[in-house]
Coordinates of C-alpha atoms and ligand atoms in Angstrom, one line a residue:
Chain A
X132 CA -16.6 -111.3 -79.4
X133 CA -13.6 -112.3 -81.3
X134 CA -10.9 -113.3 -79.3
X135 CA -12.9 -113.8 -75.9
X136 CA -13.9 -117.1 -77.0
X137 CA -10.5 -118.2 -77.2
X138 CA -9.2 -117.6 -73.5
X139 CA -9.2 -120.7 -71.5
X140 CA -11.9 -119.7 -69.3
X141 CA -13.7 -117.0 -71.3
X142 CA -16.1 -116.6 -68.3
X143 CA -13.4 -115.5 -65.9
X144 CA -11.7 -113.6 -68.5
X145 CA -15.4 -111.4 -69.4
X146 CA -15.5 -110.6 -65.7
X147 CA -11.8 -109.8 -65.5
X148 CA -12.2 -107.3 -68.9
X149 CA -15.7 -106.3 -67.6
X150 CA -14.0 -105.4 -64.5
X151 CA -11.3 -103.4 -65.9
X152 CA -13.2 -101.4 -68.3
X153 CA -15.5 -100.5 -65.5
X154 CA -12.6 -98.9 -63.1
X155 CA -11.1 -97.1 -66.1
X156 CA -12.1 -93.7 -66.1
X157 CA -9.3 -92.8 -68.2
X158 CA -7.4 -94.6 -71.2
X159 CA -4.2 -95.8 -69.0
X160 CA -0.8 -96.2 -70.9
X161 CA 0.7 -99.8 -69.5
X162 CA 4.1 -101.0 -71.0
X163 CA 4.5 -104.4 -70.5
X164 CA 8.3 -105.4 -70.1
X165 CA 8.9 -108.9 -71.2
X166 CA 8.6 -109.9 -75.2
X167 CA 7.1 -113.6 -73.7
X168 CA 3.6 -110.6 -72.5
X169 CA 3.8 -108.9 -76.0
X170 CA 3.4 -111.7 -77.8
X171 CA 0.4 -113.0 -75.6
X172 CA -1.2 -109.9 -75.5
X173 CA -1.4 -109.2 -79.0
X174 CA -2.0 -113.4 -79.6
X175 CA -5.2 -113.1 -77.5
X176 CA -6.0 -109.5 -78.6
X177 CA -5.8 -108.3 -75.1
X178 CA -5.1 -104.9 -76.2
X179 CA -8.0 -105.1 -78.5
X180 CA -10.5 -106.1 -75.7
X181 CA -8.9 -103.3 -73.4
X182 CA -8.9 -100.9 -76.0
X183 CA -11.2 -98.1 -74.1
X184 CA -9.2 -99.0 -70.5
X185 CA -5.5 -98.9 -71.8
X186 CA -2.6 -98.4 -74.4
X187 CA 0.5 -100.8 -74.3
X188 CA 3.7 -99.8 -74.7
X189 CA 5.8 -102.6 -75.6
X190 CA 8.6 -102.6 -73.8
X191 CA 12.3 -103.9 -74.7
X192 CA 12.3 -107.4 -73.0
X193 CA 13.5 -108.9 -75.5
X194 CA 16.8 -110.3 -75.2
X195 CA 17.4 -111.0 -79.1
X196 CA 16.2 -107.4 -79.7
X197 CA 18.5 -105.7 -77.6
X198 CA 21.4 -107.2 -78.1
X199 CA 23.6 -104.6 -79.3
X200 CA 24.5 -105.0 -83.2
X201 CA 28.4 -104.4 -82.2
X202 CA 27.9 -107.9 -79.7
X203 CA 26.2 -109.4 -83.0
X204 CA 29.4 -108.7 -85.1
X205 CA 31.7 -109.6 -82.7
X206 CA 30.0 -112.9 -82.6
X207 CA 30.1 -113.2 -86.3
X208 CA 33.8 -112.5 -86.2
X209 CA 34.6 -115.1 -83.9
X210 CA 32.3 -117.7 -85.1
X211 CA 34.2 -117.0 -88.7
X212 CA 37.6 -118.3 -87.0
X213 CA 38.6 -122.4 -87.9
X214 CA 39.4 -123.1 -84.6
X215 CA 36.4 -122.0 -83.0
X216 CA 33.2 -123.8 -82.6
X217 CA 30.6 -121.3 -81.6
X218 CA 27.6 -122.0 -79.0
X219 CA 24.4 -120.2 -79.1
X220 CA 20.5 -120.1 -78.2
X221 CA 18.8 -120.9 -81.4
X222 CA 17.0 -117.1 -81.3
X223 CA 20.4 -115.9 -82.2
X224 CA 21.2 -117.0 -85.3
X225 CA 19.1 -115.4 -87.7
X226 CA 20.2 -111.7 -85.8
X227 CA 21.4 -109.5 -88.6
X228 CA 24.6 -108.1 -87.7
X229 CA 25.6 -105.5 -90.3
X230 CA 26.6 -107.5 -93.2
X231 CA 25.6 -111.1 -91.9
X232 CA 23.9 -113.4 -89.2
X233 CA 25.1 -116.3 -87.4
X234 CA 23.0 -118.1 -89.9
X235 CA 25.1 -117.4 -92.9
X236 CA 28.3 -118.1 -90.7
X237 CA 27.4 -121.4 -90.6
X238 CA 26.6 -121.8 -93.9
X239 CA 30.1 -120.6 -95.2
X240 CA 31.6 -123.0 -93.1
X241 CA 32.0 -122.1 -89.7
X242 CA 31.0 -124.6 -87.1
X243 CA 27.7 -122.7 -85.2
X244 CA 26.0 -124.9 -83.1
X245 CA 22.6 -124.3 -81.2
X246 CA 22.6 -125.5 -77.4
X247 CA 19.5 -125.6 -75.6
X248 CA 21.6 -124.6 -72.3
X249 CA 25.3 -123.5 -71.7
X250 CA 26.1 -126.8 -70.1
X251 CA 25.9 -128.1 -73.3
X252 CA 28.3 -125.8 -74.2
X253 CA 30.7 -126.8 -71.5
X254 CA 30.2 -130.4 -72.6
X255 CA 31.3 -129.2 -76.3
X256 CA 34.3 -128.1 -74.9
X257 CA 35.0 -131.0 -72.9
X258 CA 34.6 -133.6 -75.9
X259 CA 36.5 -130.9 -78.1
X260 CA 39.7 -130.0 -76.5
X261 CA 41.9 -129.3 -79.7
X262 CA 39.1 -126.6 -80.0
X263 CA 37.9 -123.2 -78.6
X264 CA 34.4 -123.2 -77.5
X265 CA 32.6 -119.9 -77.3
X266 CA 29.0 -120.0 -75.9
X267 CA 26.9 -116.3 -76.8
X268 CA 25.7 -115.3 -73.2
X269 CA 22.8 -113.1 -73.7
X270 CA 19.7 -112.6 -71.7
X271 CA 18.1 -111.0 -68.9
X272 CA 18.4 -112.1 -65.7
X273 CA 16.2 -115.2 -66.6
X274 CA 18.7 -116.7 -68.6
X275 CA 22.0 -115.2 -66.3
X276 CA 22.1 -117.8 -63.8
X277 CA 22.0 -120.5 -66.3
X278 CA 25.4 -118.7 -67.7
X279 CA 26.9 -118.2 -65.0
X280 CA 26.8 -121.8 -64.1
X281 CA 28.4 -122.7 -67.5
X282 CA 31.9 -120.7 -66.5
X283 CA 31.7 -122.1 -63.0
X284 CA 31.7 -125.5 -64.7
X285 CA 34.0 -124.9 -67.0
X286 CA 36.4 -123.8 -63.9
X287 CA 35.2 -127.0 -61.7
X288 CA 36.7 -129.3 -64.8
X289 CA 39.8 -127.1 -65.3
X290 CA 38.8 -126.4 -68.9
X291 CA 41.2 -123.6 -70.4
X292 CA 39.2 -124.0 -74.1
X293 CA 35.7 -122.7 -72.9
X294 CA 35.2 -119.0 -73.0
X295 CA 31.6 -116.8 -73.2
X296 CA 31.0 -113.2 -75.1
X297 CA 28.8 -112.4 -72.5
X298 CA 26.2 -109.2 -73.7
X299 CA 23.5 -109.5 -70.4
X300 CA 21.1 -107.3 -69.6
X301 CA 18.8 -105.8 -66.7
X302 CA 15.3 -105.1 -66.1
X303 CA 15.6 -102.5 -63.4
X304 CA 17.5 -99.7 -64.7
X305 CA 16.0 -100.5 -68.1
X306 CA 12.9 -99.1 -66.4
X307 CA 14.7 -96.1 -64.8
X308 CA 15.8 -94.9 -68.0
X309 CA 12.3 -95.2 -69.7
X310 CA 11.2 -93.2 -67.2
X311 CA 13.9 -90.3 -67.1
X312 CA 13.0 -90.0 -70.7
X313 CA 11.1 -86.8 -71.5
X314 CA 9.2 -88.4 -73.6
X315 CA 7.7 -91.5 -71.7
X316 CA 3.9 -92.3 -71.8
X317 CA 4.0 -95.1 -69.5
X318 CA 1.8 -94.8 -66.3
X319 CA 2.3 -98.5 -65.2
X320 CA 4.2 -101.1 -65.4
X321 CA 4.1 -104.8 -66.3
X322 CA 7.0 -106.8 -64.5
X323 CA 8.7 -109.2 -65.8
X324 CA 7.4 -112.5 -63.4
X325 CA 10.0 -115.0 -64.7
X326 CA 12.8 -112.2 -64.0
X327 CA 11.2 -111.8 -61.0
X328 CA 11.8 -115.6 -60.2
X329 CA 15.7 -115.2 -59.9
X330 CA 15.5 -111.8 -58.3
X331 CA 12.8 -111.3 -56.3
X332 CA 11.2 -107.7 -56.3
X333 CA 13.3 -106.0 -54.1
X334 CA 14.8 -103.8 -57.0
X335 CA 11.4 -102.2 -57.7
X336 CA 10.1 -101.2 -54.7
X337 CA 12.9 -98.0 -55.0
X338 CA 11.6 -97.5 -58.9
X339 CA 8.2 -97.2 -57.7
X340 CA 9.4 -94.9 -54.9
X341 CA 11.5 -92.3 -57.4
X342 CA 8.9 -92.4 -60.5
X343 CA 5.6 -92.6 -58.3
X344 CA 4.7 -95.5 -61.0
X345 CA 2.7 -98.6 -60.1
X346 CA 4.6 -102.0 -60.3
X347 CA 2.7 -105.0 -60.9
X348 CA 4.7 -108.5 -61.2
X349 CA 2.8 -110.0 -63.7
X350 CA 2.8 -113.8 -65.5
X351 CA 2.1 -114.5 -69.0
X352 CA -1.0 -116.2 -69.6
X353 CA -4.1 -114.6 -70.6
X354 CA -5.5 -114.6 -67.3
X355 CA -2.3 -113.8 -65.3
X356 CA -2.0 -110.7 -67.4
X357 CA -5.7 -109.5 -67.1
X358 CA -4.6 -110.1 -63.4
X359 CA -1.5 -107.9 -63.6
X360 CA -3.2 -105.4 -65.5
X361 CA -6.6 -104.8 -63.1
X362 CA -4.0 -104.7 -60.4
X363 CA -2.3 -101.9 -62.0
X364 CA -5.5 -100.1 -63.3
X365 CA -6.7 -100.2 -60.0
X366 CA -4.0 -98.7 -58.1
X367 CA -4.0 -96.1 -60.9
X368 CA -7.1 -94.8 -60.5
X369 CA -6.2 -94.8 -56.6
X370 CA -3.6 -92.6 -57.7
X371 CA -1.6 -94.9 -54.8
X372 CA 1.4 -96.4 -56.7
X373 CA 2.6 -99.5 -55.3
X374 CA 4.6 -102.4 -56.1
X375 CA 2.1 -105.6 -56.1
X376 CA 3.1 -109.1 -57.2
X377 CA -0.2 -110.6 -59.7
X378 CA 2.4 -113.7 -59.9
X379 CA 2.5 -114.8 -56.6
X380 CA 2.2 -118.7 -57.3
X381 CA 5.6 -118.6 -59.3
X382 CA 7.1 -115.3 -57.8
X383 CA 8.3 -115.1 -54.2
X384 CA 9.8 -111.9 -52.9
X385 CA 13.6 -113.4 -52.9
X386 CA 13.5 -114.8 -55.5
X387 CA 16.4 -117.5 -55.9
X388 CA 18.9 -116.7 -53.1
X389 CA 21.3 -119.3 -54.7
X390 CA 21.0 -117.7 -58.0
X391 CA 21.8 -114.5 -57.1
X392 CA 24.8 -115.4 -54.7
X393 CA 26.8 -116.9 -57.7
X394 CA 25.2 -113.9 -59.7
X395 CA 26.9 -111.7 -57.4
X396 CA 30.4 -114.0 -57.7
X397 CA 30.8 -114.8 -61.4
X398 CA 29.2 -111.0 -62.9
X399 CA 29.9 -107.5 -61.9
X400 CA 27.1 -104.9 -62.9
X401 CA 28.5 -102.9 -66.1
X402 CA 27.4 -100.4 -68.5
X403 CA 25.6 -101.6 -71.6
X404 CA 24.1 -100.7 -75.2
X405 CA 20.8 -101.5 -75.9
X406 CA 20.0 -102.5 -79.7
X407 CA 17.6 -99.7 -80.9
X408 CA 18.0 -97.7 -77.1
X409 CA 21.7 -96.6 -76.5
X410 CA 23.7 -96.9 -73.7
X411 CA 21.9 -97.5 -70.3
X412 CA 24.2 -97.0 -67.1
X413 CA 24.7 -99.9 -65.4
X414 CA 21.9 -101.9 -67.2
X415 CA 24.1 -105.0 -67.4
X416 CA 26.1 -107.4 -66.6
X417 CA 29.8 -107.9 -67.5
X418 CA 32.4 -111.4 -65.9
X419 CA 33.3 -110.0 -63.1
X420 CA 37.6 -109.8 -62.2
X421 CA 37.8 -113.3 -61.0
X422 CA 35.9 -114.7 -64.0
X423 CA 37.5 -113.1 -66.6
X424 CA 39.9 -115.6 -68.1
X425 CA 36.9 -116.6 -69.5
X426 CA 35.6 -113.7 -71.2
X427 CA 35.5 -114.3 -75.1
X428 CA 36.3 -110.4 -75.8
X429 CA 39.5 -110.4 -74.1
X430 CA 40.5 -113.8 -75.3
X431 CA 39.9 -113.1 -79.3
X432 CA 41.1 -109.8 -80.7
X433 CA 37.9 -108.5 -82.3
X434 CA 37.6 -104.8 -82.0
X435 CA 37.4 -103.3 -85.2
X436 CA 34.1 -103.6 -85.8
X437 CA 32.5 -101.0 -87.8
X438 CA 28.5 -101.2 -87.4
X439 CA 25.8 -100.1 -89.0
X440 CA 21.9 -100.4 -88.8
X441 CA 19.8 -100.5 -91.9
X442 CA 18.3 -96.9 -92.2
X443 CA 14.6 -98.8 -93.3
X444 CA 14.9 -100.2 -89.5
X445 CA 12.9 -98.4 -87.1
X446 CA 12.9 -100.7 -84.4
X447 CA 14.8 -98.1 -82.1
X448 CA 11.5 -96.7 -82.2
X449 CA 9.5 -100.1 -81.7
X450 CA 11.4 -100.6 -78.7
X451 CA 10.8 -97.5 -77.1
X452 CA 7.3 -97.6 -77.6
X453 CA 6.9 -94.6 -79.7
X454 CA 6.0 -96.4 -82.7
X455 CA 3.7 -99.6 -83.3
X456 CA 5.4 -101.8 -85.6
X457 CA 2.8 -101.8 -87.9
X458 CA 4.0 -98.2 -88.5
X459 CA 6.9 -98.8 -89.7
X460 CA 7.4 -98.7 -93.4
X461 CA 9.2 -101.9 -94.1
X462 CA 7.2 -103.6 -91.9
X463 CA 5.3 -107.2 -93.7
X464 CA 6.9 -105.7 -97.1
X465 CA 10.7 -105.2 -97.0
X466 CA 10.8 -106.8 -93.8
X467 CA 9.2 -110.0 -92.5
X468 CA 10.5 -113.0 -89.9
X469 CA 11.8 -114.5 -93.0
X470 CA 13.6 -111.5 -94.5
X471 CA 14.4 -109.5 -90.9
X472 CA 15.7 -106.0 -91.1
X473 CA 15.7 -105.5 -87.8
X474 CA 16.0 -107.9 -84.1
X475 CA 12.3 -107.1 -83.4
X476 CA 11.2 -109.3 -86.7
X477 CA 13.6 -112.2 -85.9
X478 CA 12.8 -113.3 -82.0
X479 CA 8.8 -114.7 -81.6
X480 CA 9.1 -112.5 -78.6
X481 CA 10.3 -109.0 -81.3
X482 CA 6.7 -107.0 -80.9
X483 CA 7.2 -107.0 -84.8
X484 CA 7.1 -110.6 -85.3
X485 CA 4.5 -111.1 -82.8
X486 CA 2.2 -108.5 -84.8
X487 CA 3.5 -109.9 -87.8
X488 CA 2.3 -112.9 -87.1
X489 CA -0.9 -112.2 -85.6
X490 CA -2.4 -108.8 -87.0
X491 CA -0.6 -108.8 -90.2
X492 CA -4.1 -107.7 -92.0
X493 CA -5.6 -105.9 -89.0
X494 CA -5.4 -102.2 -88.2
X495 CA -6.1 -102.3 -84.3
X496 CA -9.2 -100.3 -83.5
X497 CA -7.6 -97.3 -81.3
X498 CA -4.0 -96.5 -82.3
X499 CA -2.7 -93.1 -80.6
Chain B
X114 CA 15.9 -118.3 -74.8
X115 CA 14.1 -116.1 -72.3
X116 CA 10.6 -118.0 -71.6
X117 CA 10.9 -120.4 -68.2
X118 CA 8.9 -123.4 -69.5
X119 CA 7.1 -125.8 -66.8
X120 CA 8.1 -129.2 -66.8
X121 CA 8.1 -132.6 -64.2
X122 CA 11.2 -134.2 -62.5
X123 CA 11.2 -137.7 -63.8
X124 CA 14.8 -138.4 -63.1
X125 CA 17.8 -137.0 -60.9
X126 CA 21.1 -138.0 -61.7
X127 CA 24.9 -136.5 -61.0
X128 CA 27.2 -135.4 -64.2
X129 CA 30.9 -135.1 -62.8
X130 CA 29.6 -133.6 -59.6
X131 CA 26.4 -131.6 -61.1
X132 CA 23.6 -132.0 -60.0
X133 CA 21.2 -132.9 -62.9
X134 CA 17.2 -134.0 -63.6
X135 CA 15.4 -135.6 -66.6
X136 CA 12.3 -132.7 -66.8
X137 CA 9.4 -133.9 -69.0
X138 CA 7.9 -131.0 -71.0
X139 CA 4.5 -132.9 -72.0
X140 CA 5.9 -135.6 -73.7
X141 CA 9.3 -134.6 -74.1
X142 CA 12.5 -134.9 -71.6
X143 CA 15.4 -132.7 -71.2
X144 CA 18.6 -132.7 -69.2
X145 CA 18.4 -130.2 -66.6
X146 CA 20.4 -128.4 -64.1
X147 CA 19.1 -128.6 -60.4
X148 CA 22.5 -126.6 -59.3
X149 CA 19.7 -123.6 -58.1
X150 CA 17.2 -125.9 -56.7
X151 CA 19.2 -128.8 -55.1
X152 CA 16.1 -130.0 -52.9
X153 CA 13.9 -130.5 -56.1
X154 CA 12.2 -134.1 -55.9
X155 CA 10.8 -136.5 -58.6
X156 CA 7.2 -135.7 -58.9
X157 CA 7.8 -132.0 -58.4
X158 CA 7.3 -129.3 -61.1
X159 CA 9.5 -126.4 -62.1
X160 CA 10.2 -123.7 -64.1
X161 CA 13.4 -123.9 -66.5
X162 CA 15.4 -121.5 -67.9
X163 CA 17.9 -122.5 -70.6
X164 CA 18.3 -125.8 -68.8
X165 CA 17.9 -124.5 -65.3
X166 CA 15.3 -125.1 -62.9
X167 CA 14.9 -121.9 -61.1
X168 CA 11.8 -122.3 -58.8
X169 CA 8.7 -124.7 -57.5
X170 CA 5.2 -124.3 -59.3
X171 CA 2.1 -126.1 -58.3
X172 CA 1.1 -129.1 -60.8
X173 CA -2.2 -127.0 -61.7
X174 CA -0.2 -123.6 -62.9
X175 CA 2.6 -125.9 -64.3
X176 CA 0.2 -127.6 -67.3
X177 CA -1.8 -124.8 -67.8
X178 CA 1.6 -122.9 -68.7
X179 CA 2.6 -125.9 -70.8
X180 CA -0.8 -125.8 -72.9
X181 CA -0.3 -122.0 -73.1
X182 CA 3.1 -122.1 -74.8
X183 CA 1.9 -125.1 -76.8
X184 CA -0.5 -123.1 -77.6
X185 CA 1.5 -120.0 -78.5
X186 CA 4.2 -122.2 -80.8
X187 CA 6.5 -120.9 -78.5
X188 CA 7.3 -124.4 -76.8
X189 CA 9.2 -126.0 -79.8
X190 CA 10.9 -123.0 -80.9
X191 CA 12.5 -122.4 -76.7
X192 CA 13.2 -126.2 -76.4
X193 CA 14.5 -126.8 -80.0
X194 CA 12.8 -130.3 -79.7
X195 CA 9.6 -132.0 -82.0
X196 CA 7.0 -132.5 -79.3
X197 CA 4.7 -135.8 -80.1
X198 CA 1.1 -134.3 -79.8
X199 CA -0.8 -133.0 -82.8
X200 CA -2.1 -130.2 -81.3
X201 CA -1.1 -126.4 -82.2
X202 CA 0.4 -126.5 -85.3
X203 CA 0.3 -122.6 -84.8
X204 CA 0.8 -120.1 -87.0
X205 CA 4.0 -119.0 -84.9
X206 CA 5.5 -122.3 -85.7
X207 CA 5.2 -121.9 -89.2
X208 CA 6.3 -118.6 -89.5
X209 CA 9.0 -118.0 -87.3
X210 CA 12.1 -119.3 -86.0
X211 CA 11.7 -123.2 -87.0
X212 CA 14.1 -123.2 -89.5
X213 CA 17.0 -122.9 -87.2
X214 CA 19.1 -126.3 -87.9
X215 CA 19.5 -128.3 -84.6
Ligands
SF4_200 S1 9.1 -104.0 -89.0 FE1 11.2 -104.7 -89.5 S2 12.2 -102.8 -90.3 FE2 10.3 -102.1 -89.2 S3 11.0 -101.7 -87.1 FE3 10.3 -103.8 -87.1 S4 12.2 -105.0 -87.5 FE4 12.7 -102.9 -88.1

């Protein structure tokens, strides 16, 4: 079989599909949230070998995706300014905004420099101090702590030339509103396990509760997710939703108490726009009063933006799992990682890059 | 930016009062934070989120997650670093996301 033989253990993995196939007595519709799953899943064709067993929603987990376009341009806008040097994870800078990316910023001119973490940012602004250093905090709550650290830093060394446009995002009520949708397919879901790391899973035990929808903490390789996913098929056919952690070697129930104490100190919990989604209450995270000197909104004056998506874009519809990529029009001919119309084409963890990159020529076999 | 990629302590050391750790991510090192870890040894594995180490993992699950991402191309493209091995000159690599100046 195509694809088995290329799991790390393709015995274990057999016995894991074998198993899952077997339980199924119905086609189950899965989303899994994180991009990092998407792109293993379809990379190893796990949806292919499950076809018969379940469907997978992909779900928006991915940070570069959901960034909202009006974040994007207000980036762009500040990174434009001479006496700015602008910080950002490298996933950002081929975004479109609406008339540009961070990308072309820097090629006019502006300085746009990509920082591996937002210490580095910090240090930028320490070296730099006839400058104002803006670091692009995005993320889930993977990449939050790391962000919140910078400003605490910047504080510690009494910098006054460090500031962050901070655009965060959660997991929890991102769930919450796919479920209030009227619309929603999903039976099960997929945690997030690195999210899961800094939180712990105390914020979905109350999901599973309200929506009567299994919960299964899930990793990211192959075998991790088969784990996550027989977990979830099996409490499915129960019909007893639960939350269950398939990720237990990384995930602990607390997650990172230290994490989420200066979580709870530098952010407040805010509502935010999701690329492609709209506006979910209280889905992110915003500085919080005592942090907000260094909040890269208030300190540059950028708010009139006027945005606007590309109309050959579906990825609203990508993201919200009513449409596979591959059905979108522009998708491999208008739009392609190297000519992106939309965030889900740029990010390796967009669900149209990662079929882009790995089913390009296929039709899957079972396509609702 | 989102993945948490496994790597070894090799080195702690303290910038200006931070705590900080040389992590080796199969052949190449990185500065990172151990502000959310403080107890973290040499010798011990972690996970690391842009530049943070975030929680423990077993030696075992720690390279098998390294050879997956290698695997995947997606350990170049979160690091933003030329790792020495030959191996998985992916597709992903190719395709996406390396052309992003450093
Ligand atoms: S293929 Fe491109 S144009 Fe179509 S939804 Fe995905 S990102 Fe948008």
């Amino acid at each position: 079989m195509k694809y088995l033989d290329e799991f790390k253990d393709p015995v274990i993995a057999k016995r894991m599909i074998d198993d899952i196939l077997a339980t199924a007595t119905q086609r189950w519709t899965l989303m899994e949230v994180c991009g990092g799953q998407t792109h293993s899943i379809i990379r190893n064709g796990v949806d292919t070998l499950l076809a018969d067993a379940v469907e997978f929603i992909h779900g928006p987990g991915c940070p570069v995706c959901v960034t909202p376009l009006e974040m994007i341009d207000r980036s762009l806008e500040i990174a434009a300014r001479p006496d700015v040097i602008f910080c950002s994870f490298g996933d950002m800078l081929r975004v479109p905004g609406t008339d540009k990316d961070l990308f072309s910023v820097k090629a006019d001119g502006g300085d746009v420099r990509v920082v591996y973490s937002p210490l580095d940012a910090v240090n930028i602004a320490s070296d730099h101090p006839d400058k104002q250093v803006v670091f692009f905090g995005v993320g889930f709550e993977t990449t939050a702590p790391a962000n919140a650290m910078a400003v605490v830093t910047a504080r510690q060394r009494g910098l006054t030339n460090f500031s962050m446009l901070v655009s965060h995002v959660r997991v929890p009520p991102a769930i919450r509103t796919i479920m209030d949708s009227p619309v929603t397919r999903v039976q099960g879901f997929l945690a997030a396990g690195h999210v899961c790391t800094v939180m712990g899973t105390a914020e979905y035990g109350p999901l599973v509760e309200d929506y009567q929808v299994p919960i299964v903490v899930t990793g990211f390789e192959p075998l991790d997710l088969l784990e996550g996913i027989r977990q979830t098929v099996a409490l499915l056919e129960a019909g007893t939703p639960a939350l269950r952690n398939a990720y237990p070697r990384a995930v602990s129930p607390q997650g990172n108490p230290v994490a989420q104490k200066v979580l709870a100190d530098v952010f407040e919990v805010c509502d935010r726009q999701w690329r492609g989604i709209g506006m979910i209450p209280a889905s992110g995270w915003q500085l919080s009063p005592a942090w907000r000197e260094f909040d890269a909104s208030l300190r540059f004056d950028v708010d009139d933006i006027h945005t606007a998506e590309p109309e050959a874009c579906h990825s609203g519809e990508v993201l919200q799992g009513l449409i596979k990529p591959f059905e979108c029009p522009s998708f491999g001919t208008l739009c392609t990682p190297r000519t992106p119309l939309g965030a889900t084409m740029v990010s390796a963890e967009g669900a149209c890059a990662a079929y882009y990159e790995f089913r390009r020529l296929q039709v899957p076999t079972k396509v609702s | 930016m989102c993945l948490g990629i496994p790597g070894k302590v090799v080195r702690i050391w303290d910038d200006r009062g931070t705590p900080m750790a040389d992590v080796d991510f199969g052949g190449a090192s990185k500065d990172v934070c151990l502000a959310y870890l403080p107890d973290l040894a040499i010798g011990d594995y972690t996970i690391v989120h842009a530049g943070f180490a975030l929680t423990r993992l077993d030696e075992e699950s720690a390279l098998a997650s390294l050879e997956m991402f290698r695997e995947l191309g997606m350990l170049e493209a979160e690091l933003g670093i030329v790792l020495p091995e030959p191996a998985a000159a992916s597709a992903a690599s190719e395709e996406v996301g390396d052309e992003v100046p450093r």
